[in-house]
Tab-separated table of C-alpha atoms and ligand atoms in Angstrom:
chain	number	residue	atom	x	y	z
A	14	MET	CA	0.104	0.072	0.074
A	15	GLU	CA	1.173	3.552	-0.716
A	16	LEU	CA	2.074	5.684	2.135
A	17	MET	CA	-0.055	8.650	2.924
A	18	LEU	CA	0.690	11.110	5.686
A	19	SER	CA	-1.090	13.959	7.350
A	20	ALA	CA	-1.276	15.740	10.850
A	21	ILE	CA	-3.149	18.228	12.903
A	22	LYS	CA	-1.377	20.815	15.154
A	23	PRO	CA	-2.510	20.981	18.748
A	24	THR	CA	-3.358	24.680	18.884
A	25	GLY	CA	-6.829	24.737	20.292
A	26	ASP	CA	-9.896	22.439	20.826
A	27	LEU	CA	-10.672	20.707	17.556
A	28	THR	CA	-13.470	21.980	15.445
A	29	LEU	CA	-16.118	20.575	13.233
A	30	GLY	CA	-13.844	22.024	10.392
A	31	ASN	CA	-11.006	19.863	11.515
A	32	TYR	CA	-13.450	16.826	11.531
A	33	ILE	CA	-15.106	17.409	8.158
A	34	GLY	CA	-12.088	18.837	6.336
A	35	ALA	CA	-9.411	16.402	7.750
A	36	ILE	CA	-10.212	13.626	10.281
A	37	LYS	CA	-13.309	12.263	8.502
A	38	ASN	CA	-11.310	11.805	5.423
A	39	PHE	CA	-8.347	10.025	7.217
A	40	VAL	CA	-10.732	7.353	8.468
A	41	LYS	CA	-11.917	6.670	4.948
A	42	LEU	CA	-8.370	6.488	3.702
A	43	GLN	CA	-6.945	4.067	6.393
A	44	ASP	CA	-8.250	1.109	4.457
A	45	ASP	CA	-6.605	1.966	1.079
A	46	TYR	CA	-3.432	3.468	2.265
A	47	ASN	CA	-0.555	2.857	4.575
A	48	LEU	CA	-1.635	5.900	6.563
A	49	PHE	CA	0.593	7.758	8.963
A	50	VAL	CA	-1.224	10.375	11.021
A	51	PHE	CA	0.586	12.374	13.651
A	52	VAL	CA	0.044	15.162	16.200
A	53	ALA	CA	2.151	18.106	14.972
A	54	ASP	CA	3.153	19.326	18.453
A	55	LEU	CA	6.349	20.914	17.248
A	56	HIS	CA	4.408	23.093	14.857
A	57	ALA	CA	2.288	24.245	17.702
A	58	LEU	CA	5.355	26.022	19.151
A	59	THR	CA	5.431	28.722	16.447
A	60	VAL	CA	3.229	30.561	18.816
A	61	ARG	CA	3.678	30.778	22.678
A	62	ASN	CA	1.266	28.529	24.619
A	63	ASN	CA	0.333	27.848	28.115
A	64	LYS	CA	1.915	24.513	28.951
A	65	GLU	CA	-1.185	23.036	30.510
A	66	ASP	CA	-3.256	23.944	27.395
A	67	LEU	CA	-0.659	22.551	25.026
A	68	ASN	CA	-0.484	19.254	26.865
A	69	ARG	CA	-4.293	18.963	26.889
A	70	TRP	CA	-4.560	19.774	23.264
A	71	ILE	CA	-1.951	17.105	22.255
A	72	LYS	CA	-3.774	14.374	24.015
A	73	GLU	CA	-7.047	15.695	22.763
A	74	VAL	CA	-5.887	15.461	18.996
A	75	ALA	CA	-4.607	11.895	19.437
A	76	ALA	CA	-7.682	10.818	21.339
A	77	ILE	CA	-10.073	12.411	18.872
A	78	TYR	CA	-8.201	10.692	16.002
A	79	ILE	CA	-9.281	7.315	17.606
A	80	ALA	CA	-12.623	8.459	18.736
A	81	CYS	CA	-13.461	9.507	15.181
A	82	GLY	CA	-12.629	6.037	13.873
A	83	LEU	CA	-8.850	5.938	13.210
A	84	ASP	CA	-7.940	2.369	13.928
A	85	PRO	CA	-4.288	1.968	15.438
A	86	ASN	CA	-4.081	-1.430	13.890
A	87	LYS	CA	-4.413	0.153	10.456
A	88	ALA	CA	-3.095	3.664	10.845
A	89	THR	CA	0.184	4.718	12.504
A	90	ILE	CA	-0.565	7.346	15.108
A	91	PHE	CA	2.201	9.240	16.903
A	92	ASN	CA	3.434	12.434	18.335
A	93	GLN	CA	5.863	14.549	16.214
A	94	SER	CA	8.071	15.454	19.220
A	95	ASP	CA	8.613	11.894	20.161
A	96	LEU	CA	10.812	11.630	17.049
A	97	PRO	CA	13.846	13.982	17.013
A	98	GLN	CA	14.375	12.987	13.373
A	99	HIS	CA	11.636	15.509	12.287
A	100	ALA	CA	13.538	18.531	13.644
A	101	TYR	CA	16.858	17.060	12.369
A	102	LEU	CA	15.651	16.717	8.907
A	103	GLY	CA	13.898	20.067	9.269
A	104	TYR	CA	17.252	21.768	9.838
A	105	ILE	CA	18.804	20.140	6.898
A	106	LEU	CA	15.975	21.123	4.649
A	107	THR	CA	16.044	24.653	6.143
A	108	CYS	CA	19.658	24.766	4.734
A	109	GLU	CA	18.404	23.600	1.298
A	110	SER	CA	15.736	26.413	1.113
A	111	TYR	CA	15.919	29.952	-0.078
A	112	MET	CA	14.858	33.166	1.763
A	113	GLY	CA	12.841	34.074	-1.253
A	114	GLU	CA	10.736	30.937	-1.427
A	115	LEU	CA	10.012	30.874	2.361
A	116	SER	CA	9.089	34.591	2.100
A	117	ARG	CA	6.377	33.842	-0.307
A	118	MET	CA	4.656	31.417	1.885
A	119	THR	CA	1.163	32.713	2.554
A	120	GLN	CA	1.126	32.658	6.303
A	121	PHE	CA	4.462	34.475	6.672
A	122	LYS	CA	3.609	36.923	3.864
A	123	ASP	CA	0.183	37.750	5.436
A	124	LYS	CA	1.743	38.293	8.759
A	125	SER	CA	4.626	40.391	7.435
A	126	ALA	CA	2.232	42.484	5.362
A	127	ARG	CA	0.471	43.454	8.652
A	128	GLY	CA	3.465	45.208	10.126
A	129	ASN	CA	6.398	44.584	12.164
A	130	ASN	CA	8.729	42.022	10.760
A	131	GLU	CA	11.196	42.469	13.585
A	132	SER	CA	8.827	40.639	15.953
A	133	ILE	CA	7.618	37.706	13.757
A	134	GLY	CA	8.930	34.576	15.139
A	135	VAL	CA	11.685	32.572	13.022
A	136	GLY	CA	9.568	29.392	13.664
A	137	LEU	CA	6.804	30.796	11.533
A	138	PHE	CA	9.209	31.576	8.852
A	139	ILE	CA	10.723	28.177	8.745
A	140	TYR	CA	7.842	25.845	9.652
A	141	PRO	CA	7.199	25.002	5.990
A	142	THR	CA	10.605	23.307	5.957
A	143	LEU	CA	9.769	21.258	9.177
A	144	MET	CA	6.480	20.389	7.337
A	145	ALA	CA	8.633	19.232	4.312
A	146	ALA	CA	10.663	17.119	6.734
A	147	ASP	CA	7.459	15.461	8.284
A	148	ILE	CA	6.563	14.331	4.729
A	149	LEU	CA	9.916	13.409	3.397
A	150	LEU	CA	11.053	11.304	6.351
A	151	TYR	CA	8.542	8.694	5.516
A	152	ASP	CA	8.567	8.874	1.651
A	153	ALA	CA	4.916	9.818	1.752
A	154	LYS	CA	3.481	9.682	-1.676
A	155	TYR	CA	0.210	11.418	-0.801
A	156	VAL	CA	-0.515	14.142	1.652
A	157	PRO	CA	-4.187	15.042	2.223
A	158	VAL	CA	-4.255	18.893	3.104
A	159	GLY	CA	-6.669	21.737	3.214
A	160	GLU	CA	-6.492	24.322	0.343
A	161	ASP	CA	-4.258	26.562	2.414
A	162	GLN	CA	-1.615	23.948	2.740
A	163	THR	CA	-1.216	23.001	-0.743
A	164	GLN	CA	1.589	25.669	-1.178
A	165	HIS	CA	3.527	23.853	1.481
A	166	VAL	CA	3.342	20.592	-0.368
A	167	GLU	CA	4.558	22.486	-3.385
A	168	LEU	CA	7.509	23.744	-1.451
A	169	THR	CA	8.070	20.135	-0.221
A	170	ARG	CA	8.219	18.818	-3.804
A	171	ASP	CA	10.724	21.615	-4.682
A	172	LEU	CA	12.948	20.890	-1.787
A	173	ALA	CA	12.798	17.071	-2.570
A	174	SER	CA	13.612	17.550	-6.108
A	175	ARG	CA	16.473	19.940	-5.257
A	176	PHE	CA	18.037	17.604	-2.758
A	177	ASN	CA	17.612	14.658	-5.184
A	178	HIS	CA	19.379	16.708	-7.927
A	179	TYR	CA	22.390	17.723	-5.785
A	180	TYR	CA	22.832	14.583	-3.674
A	181	GLY	CA	21.265	11.736	-5.545
A	182	GLU	CA	17.791	10.167	-5.490
A	183	THR	CA	16.760	10.187	-1.825
A	184	PHE	CA	13.259	11.383	-1.440
A	185	VAL	CA	9.855	10.538	-2.980
A	186	ILE	CA	8.164	13.592	-4.536
A	187	PRO	CA	4.752	13.739	-2.757
A	188	LYS	CA	1.417	14.889	-4.054
A	189	ALA	CA	-1.195	17.009	-2.247
A	190	ILE	CA	-4.712	15.610	-2.033
A	191	VAL	CA	-7.423	18.279	-1.415
A	192	ALA	CA	-10.832	16.919	-0.674
A	193	GLU	CA	-13.485	18.800	-2.913
A	194	LYS	CA	-16.393	19.123	-0.453
A	195	GLY	CA	-15.686	20.364	3.166
A	196	ALA	CA	-12.280	21.591	2.258
A	197	ARG	CA	-13.104	24.907	3.925
A	198	ILE	CA	-15.801	25.003	6.640
A	199	MET	CA	-16.299	28.668	7.400
A	200	ALA	CA	-16.929	30.374	10.854
A	201	LEU	CA	-20.609	30.486	11.822
A	202	ASP	CA	-20.439	34.091	12.941
A	203	ASP	CA	-18.555	35.337	9.921
A	204	PRO	CA	-18.974	32.894	6.836
A	205	LEU	CA	-16.038	34.777	4.935
A	206	LYS	CA	-13.564	33.591	7.605
A	207	LYS	CA	-12.255	29.952	8.044
A	208	MET	CA	-13.617	28.009	11.122
A	209	SER	CA	-10.356	27.684	13.186
A	210	LYS	CA	-9.435	25.968	16.450
A	211	SER	CA	-7.218	28.765	17.513
A	212	GLU	CA	-9.842	31.395	17.363
A	213	LEU	CA	-10.062	33.356	20.476
A	214	GLY	CA	-12.872	35.582	21.882
A	215	ASP	CA	-16.559	34.493	22.379
A	216	ASN	CA	-15.924	31.463	20.274
A	217	LYS	CA	-19.387	31.592	18.466
A	218	GLY	CA	-18.005	30.916	15.134
A	219	SER	CA	-16.438	27.480	15.740
A	220	ILE	CA	-18.288	24.370	16.766
A	221	ARG	CA	-15.812	22.388	18.972
A	222	LEU	CA	-15.969	18.611	18.807
A	223	LEU	CA	-16.085	18.590	22.634
A	224	ASP	CA	-18.640	21.299	22.994
A	225	ASP	CA	-21.675	20.131	24.837
A	226	VAL	CA	-24.848	19.451	22.846
A	227	LYS	CA	-26.772	22.481	23.940
A	228	THR	CA	-23.750	24.812	22.946
A	229	ILE	CA	-23.642	23.295	19.599
A	230	ARG	CA	-27.293	23.762	18.891
A	231	LYS	CA	-27.106	27.270	20.030
A	232	LYS	CA	-24.213	28.136	17.805
A	233	ILE	CA	-25.882	26.651	14.734
A	234	MET	CA	-29.153	28.285	15.332
A	235	SER	CA	-27.507	31.666	15.689
A	236	ALA	CA	-25.292	31.220	12.556
A	237	VAL	CA	-25.084	34.236	10.429
A	238	THR	CA	-27.214	34.052	7.324
A	239	ASP	CA	-28.743	36.305	4.674
A	240	SER	CA	-32.437	37.173	5.079
A	241	ASP	CA	-34.256	35.736	2.025
A	242	ASN	CA	-34.906	32.638	3.860
A	243	LEU	CA	-34.484	30.400	0.680
A	244	VAL	CA	-32.132	27.261	1.228
A	245	LYS	CA	-29.964	27.430	-1.950
A	246	TYR	CA	-26.230	26.882	-2.488
A	247	ASP	CA	-24.776	30.163	-3.724
A	248	ILE	CA	-21.357	30.654	-2.234
A	249	GLU	CA	-20.996	34.268	-3.566
A	250	ASN	CA	-24.452	35.791	-2.497
A	251	LYS	CA	-25.333	33.305	0.392
A	252	PRO	CA	-22.140	32.150	2.145
A	253	GLY	CA	-23.674	31.587	5.413
A	254	ILE	CA	-26.502	29.257	4.222
A	255	SER	CA	-24.063	27.649	1.843
A	256	ASN	CA	-21.583	26.769	4.579
A	257	LEU	CA	-24.349	25.251	6.593
A	258	MET	CA	-25.379	23.236	3.411
A	259	THR	CA	-21.727	22.027	3.188
A	260	ILE	CA	-21.649	20.947	6.758
A	261	TYR	CA	-25.050	19.124	6.320
A	262	SER	CA	-24.058	17.618	3.013
A	263	SER	CA	-20.716	16.266	4.395
A	264	LEU	CA	-22.468	14.553	7.303
A	265	THR	CA	-25.517	13.197	5.370
A	266	ASN	CA	-23.895	12.483	1.958
A	267	LYS	CA	-26.897	14.416	0.450
A	268	SER	CA	-26.147	16.509	-2.625
A	269	TYR	CA	-26.827	20.332	-2.659
A	270	ASP	CA	-29.862	19.749	-4.971
A	271	GLU	CA	-31.392	17.225	-2.568
A	272	ILE	CA	-30.970	19.626	0.277
A	273	GLU	CA	-32.521	22.391	-1.661
A	274	ASP	CA	-35.473	20.063	-2.426
A	275	GLU	CA	-35.683	18.888	1.093
A	276	PHE	CA	-36.006	22.380	2.607
A	277	ARG	CA	-37.721	24.130	-0.388
A	278	ASP	CA	-40.693	25.193	1.808
A	279	GLY	CA	-39.129	24.923	5.236
A	280	GLY	CA	-37.167	28.190	5.611
A	281	TYR	CA	-33.998	28.690	7.517
A	282	GLY	CA	-35.213	27.793	10.970
A	283	ASN	CA	-36.111	24.219	9.960
A	284	PHE	CA	-32.949	23.879	8.032
A	285	LYS	CA	-30.829	24.990	10.895
A	286	LYS	CA	-32.530	22.611	13.194
A	287	ALA	CA	-31.871	19.843	10.754
A	288	VAL	CA	-28.199	20.758	10.612
A	289	ALA	CA	-27.963	20.956	14.429
A	290	ASP	CA	-29.510	17.533	14.679
A	291	VAL	CA	-26.968	15.899	12.248
A	292	VAL	CA	-24.119	17.645	13.878
A	293	VAL	CA	-25.220	16.675	17.476
A	294	GLU	CA	-25.771	12.992	16.468
A	295	GLU	CA	-22.283	12.749	14.831
A	296	VAL	CA	-20.526	14.698	17.611
A	297	SER	CA	-22.178	12.810	20.367
A	298	LYS	CA	-20.896	9.405	19.061
A	299	ILE	CA	-17.254	10.954	18.931
A	300	GLN	CA	-17.711	12.240	22.523
A	301	VAL	CA	-18.680	8.962	24.002
A	302	LYS	CA	-15.557	7.257	22.470
A	303	PHE	CA	-13.407	10.206	23.403
A	304	ASN	CA	-14.440	9.924	27.055
A	305	GLU	CA	-13.428	6.238	27.133
A	306	ILE	CA	-10.059	6.761	25.272
A	307	ILE	CA	-8.819	9.633	27.463
A	308	LYS	CA	-8.945	7.673	30.529
A	309	GLY	CA	-6.423	5.036	31.297
A	310	ASP	CA	-3.177	4.187	29.527
A	311	TYR	CA	-4.432	3.088	26.183
A	312	LEU	CA	-3.634	6.362	24.493
A	313	ASP	CA	0.099	6.243	25.795
A	314	LYS	CA	0.370	2.740	24.510
A	315	VAL	CA	-0.997	3.610	21.072
A	316	LEU	CA	1.387	6.645	20.829
A	317	LYS	CA	4.430	4.545	21.942
A	318	GLU	CA	3.775	1.904	19.378
A	319	GLY	CA	3.210	4.418	16.654
A	320	ALA	CA	6.497	6.262	17.523
A	321	LEU	CA	8.313	2.984	17.468
A	322	LYS	CA	7.146	2.071	14.002
A	323	ALA	CA	7.472	5.542	12.448
A	324	GLY	CA	10.889	6.022	14.274
A	325	ALA	CA	12.402	2.992	12.644
A	326	ILE	CA	11.609	4.393	9.194
A	327	ALA	CA	12.542	7.869	10.053
A	328	SER	CA	15.891	6.805	11.455
A	329	LYS	CA	16.737	4.882	8.326
A	330	LYS	CA	15.980	7.957	6.202
A	331	ILE	CA	18.108	10.175	8.405
A	332	ASP	CA	21.016	7.751	7.904
A	333	GLU	CA	20.539	7.826	4.140
A	334	VAL	CA	20.394	11.494	4.183
A	335	LYS	CA	23.587	11.837	6.383
A	336	ARG	CA	25.374	9.493	3.876
A	337	LYS	CA	24.429	11.456	0.959
A	338	LEU	CA	25.584	14.838	2.574
A	339	GLY	CA	28.788	13.238	3.691
A	340	LEU	CA	28.041	13.412	7.414
A	341	ILE	CA	29.324	10.476	9.333
A	342	ILE	CA	26.858	7.825	10.382
B	25	AQP	N1	-12.416	25.210	8.613
B	25	AQP	C1	-11.852	24.111	8.141
B	25	AQP	N2	-12.525	23.571	7.038
B	25	AQP	C2	-12.000	22.324	6.565
B	25	AQP	N3	-10.916	22.005	6.986
B	25	AQP	C3	-10.142	22.481	7.946
B	25	AQP	N4	-9.038	22.190	8.549
B	25	AQP	C4	-8.741	23.198	9.543
B	25	AQP	N5	-9.730	24.089	9.577
B	25	AQP	C5	-10.723	23.706	8.579
B	25	AQP	C6	-8.182	21.049	8.314
B	25	AQP	O1	-7.829	20.502	9.593
B	25	AQP	C7	-6.495	20.134	9.433
B	25	AQP	C8	-5.788	20.948	10.589
B	25	AQP	O2	-4.591	21.315	10.195
B	25	AQP	P1	-3.743	22.126	11.283
B	25	AQP	O3	-4.046	21.921	12.622
B	25	AQP	O4	-2.392	21.795	10.731
B	25	AQP	O5	-3.922	23.649	10.912
B	25	AQP	P2	-5.051	24.487	10.243
B	25	AQP	O6	-5.316	24.201	8.891
B	25	AQP	O7	-4.431	25.775	10.284
B	25	AQP	O8	-6.208	24.430	11.225
B	25	AQP	P3	-6.964	25.359	12.081
B	25	AQP	O9	-7.970	24.628	12.921
B	25	AQP	O10	-7.357	26.543	11.408
B	25	AQP	O11	-5.776	25.761	13.164
B	25	AQP	P4	-5.247	27.086	13.636
B	25	AQP	O12	-6.415	27.874	14.157
B	25	AQP	O13	-4.108	26.828	14.611
B	25	AQP	O14	-4.604	27.709	12.480
B	25	AQP	C9	-6.046	20.522	8.070
B	25	AQP	O15	-6.003	19.353	7.205
B	25	AQP	C10	-7.014	21.527	7.571
B	25	AQP	O16	-7.015	21.587	6.273
């Protein structure tokens, strides 16, 4: 089976966006690929965190993977920081990359356009090279990502080709896989903004997978929409209702046409209630499993076994890279 790799960074309580755009797809893919899924905890360090929060989020991501249906007997699940090989290859790939190409990465560009370059962390500047290392360590052929990450997979491809060119065939050139539907779930309080787990403030825009059922219903019922009361998919003119349709469609597998028919005479109130029902049903199942997994030492065991398996592959790759560069192994 071909190797596919993806990750989530523990930077907040996971959202419905993370589930629909990423985890739900991982679960489907685990039967057809040799799937490696990790908790990208080193990537979480590009911003300063409270250590209790970070620790809780790391465990939450790992436990949610399993609660959503990732099977540790099929997928390899591990913590990035358990394997120093990631940072090691990240440094080597940083040396292979150019200021120009890293300056063009959207996140850094956006942040530097907003003002004071002097205070932007270097971690944010070089995190795409760490992401390249995450992928290239395992010879991953496919990388499922959200739309906003495709640029980083392009950089990974460039770095892999560059290394192969100068030092001889070493890395597999990976391909990004972007899911069509659900690739971008938007915030409920501002459908022009992505639903994000690190969103601060009153948190009305993000449904958290561990939110209680009442809160979830309330957030969906008060989601921002237009006022013409017609359930119709029109991303330009009706971004709020279209976003809710994407959520509903992703969880029920109904097409947009079917949803429009179903709610033709119902108006927004009925539709929002139906969206809340399917979200609550799905999330409740995840929460029951999560509450079992988070107790006891099962999670530790899964992460240790995952790190052993991934570590064996990563160490071999590091030896190969050192040999190619002329470093002593
Ligand atoms: N709103 C979303 N819609 C669809 N997919 C989403 N993902 C995140 N938000 C949405 C997908 O979830 C995975 C998480 O990747 P990540 O943790 O590395 O970072 P991210 O994409 O930056 O996710 P967040 O939740 O927005 O985190 P913060 O707030 O920390 O930046 C990816 O596969 C992503 O596409």
